[in-house]
PDB file of C-alpha atoms in Angstrom:
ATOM      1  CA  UNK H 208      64.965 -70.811  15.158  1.00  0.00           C
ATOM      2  CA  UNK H 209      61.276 -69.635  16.054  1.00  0.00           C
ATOM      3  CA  UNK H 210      61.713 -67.541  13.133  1.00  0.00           C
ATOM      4  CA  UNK H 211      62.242 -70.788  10.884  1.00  0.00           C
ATOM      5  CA  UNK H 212      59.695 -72.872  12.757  1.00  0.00           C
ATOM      6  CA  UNK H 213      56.724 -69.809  11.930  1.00  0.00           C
ATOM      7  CA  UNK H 214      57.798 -70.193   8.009  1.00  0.00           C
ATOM      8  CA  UNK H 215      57.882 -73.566   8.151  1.00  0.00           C
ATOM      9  CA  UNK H 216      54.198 -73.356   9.584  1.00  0.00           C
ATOM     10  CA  UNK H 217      53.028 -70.888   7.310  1.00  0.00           C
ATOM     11  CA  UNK H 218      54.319 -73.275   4.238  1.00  0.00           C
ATOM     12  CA  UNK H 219      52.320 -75.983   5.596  1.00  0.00           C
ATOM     13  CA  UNK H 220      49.317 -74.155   6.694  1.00  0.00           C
ATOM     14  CA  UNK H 221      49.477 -72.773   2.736  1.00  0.00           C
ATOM     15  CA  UNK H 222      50.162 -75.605   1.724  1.00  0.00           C
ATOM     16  CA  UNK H 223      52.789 -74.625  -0.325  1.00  0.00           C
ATOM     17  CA  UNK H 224      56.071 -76.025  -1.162  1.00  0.00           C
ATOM     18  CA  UNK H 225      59.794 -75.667  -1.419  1.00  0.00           C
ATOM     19  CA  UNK H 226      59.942 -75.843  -4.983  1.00  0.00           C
ATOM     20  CA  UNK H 227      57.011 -73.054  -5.245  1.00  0.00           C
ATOM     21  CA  UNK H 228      59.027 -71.064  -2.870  1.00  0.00           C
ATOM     22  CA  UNK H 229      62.080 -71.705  -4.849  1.00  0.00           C
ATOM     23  CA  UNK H 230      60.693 -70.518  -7.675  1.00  0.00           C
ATOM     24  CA  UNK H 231      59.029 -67.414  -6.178  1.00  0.00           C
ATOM     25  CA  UNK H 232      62.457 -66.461  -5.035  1.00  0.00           C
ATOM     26  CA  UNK H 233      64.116 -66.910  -8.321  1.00  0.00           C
ATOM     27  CA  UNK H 234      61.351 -64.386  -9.007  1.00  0.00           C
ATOM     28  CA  UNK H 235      62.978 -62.105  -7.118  1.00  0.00           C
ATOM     29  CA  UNK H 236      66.176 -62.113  -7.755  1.00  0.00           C
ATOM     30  CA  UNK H 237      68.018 -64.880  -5.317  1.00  0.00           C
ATOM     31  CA  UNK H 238      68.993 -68.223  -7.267  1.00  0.00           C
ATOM     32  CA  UNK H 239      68.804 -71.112  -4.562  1.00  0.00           C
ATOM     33  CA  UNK H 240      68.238 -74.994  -4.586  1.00  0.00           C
ATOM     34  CA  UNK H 241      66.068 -77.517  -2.786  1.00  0.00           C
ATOM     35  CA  UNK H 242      68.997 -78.524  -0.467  1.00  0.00           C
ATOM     36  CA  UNK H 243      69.853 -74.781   0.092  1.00  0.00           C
ATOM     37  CA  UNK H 244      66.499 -74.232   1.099  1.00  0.00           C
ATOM     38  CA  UNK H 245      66.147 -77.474   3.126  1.00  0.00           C
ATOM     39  CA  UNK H 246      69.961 -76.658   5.146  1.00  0.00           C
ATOM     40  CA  UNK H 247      68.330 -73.287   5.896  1.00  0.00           C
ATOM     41  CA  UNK H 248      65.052 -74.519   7.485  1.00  0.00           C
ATOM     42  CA  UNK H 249      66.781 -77.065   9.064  1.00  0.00           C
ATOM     43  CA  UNK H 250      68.869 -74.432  11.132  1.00  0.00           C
ATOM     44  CA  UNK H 251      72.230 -75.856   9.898  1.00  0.00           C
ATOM     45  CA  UNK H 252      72.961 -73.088   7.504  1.00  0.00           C
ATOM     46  CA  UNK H 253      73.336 -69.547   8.283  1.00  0.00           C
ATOM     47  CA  UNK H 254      74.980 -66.542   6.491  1.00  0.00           C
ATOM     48  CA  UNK H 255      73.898 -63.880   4.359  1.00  0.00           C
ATOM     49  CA  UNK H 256      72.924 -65.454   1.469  1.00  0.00           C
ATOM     50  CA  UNK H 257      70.790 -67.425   4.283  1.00  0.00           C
ATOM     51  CA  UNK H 258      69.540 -64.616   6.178  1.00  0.00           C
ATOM     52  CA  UNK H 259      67.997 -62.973   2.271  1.00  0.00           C
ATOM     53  CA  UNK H 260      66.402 -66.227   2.205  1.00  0.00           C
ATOM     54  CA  UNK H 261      64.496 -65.720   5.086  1.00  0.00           C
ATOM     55  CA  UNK H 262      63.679 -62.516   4.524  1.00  0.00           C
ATOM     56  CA  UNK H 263      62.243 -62.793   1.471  1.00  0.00           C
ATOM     57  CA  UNK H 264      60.103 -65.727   2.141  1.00  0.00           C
ATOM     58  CA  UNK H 265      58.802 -63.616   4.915  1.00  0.00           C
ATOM     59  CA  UNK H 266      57.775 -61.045   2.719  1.00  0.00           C
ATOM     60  CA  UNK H 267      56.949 -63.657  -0.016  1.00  0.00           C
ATOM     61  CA  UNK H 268      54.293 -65.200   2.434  1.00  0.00           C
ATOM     62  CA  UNK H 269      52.530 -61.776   3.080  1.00  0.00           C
ATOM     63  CA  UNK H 270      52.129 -60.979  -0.051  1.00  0.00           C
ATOM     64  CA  UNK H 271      50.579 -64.670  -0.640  1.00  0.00           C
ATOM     65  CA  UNK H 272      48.611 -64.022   2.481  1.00  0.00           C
ATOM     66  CA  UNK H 273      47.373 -61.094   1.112  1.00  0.00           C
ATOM     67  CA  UNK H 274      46.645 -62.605  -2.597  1.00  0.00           C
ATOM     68  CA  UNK H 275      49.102 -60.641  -4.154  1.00  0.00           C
ATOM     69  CA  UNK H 276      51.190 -63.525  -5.127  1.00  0.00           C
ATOM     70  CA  UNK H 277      49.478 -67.040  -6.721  1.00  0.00           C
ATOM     71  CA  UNK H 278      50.239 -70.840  -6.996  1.00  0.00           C
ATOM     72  CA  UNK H 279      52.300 -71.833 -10.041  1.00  0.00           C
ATOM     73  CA  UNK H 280      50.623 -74.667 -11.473  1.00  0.00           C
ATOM     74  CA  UNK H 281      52.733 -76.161 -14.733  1.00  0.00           C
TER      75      UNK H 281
END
């Protein structure tokens, strides 16, 4: 749950979104929704498919740490 609680931080200190997240992983590869996302977070979904998730937005956030990754503005 610390895990979850450091992204959840890192979203907000970013200021970024679910959506934008949701979209950045659809750039990689993993097809998710907003209530997916939000069960994850939330610690009352767990799994594979919820453990990718997490993974990715881990590495999703370094690499928008790092500017490697942008904002999507549309």
């Amino acid at each position: 749950m610390e895990e979850l609680n450091k992204i959840r931080e890192r979203l907000k200190n970013n200021r970024l979104s679910f959506t934008w997240l949701i979209f950045q992983l659809d750039n990689k590869g993993i097809k998710t929704d907003k209530t997916e996302v939000s069960s994850i977070f939330a610690g009352t979904r767990k799994g594979a498919k919820a453990d990718s998730i997490i993974q990715a937005t881990i590495s999703i956030l370094d690499d928008y740490e790092q500017g490697k990754v942008f904002v999507h503005d549309d």
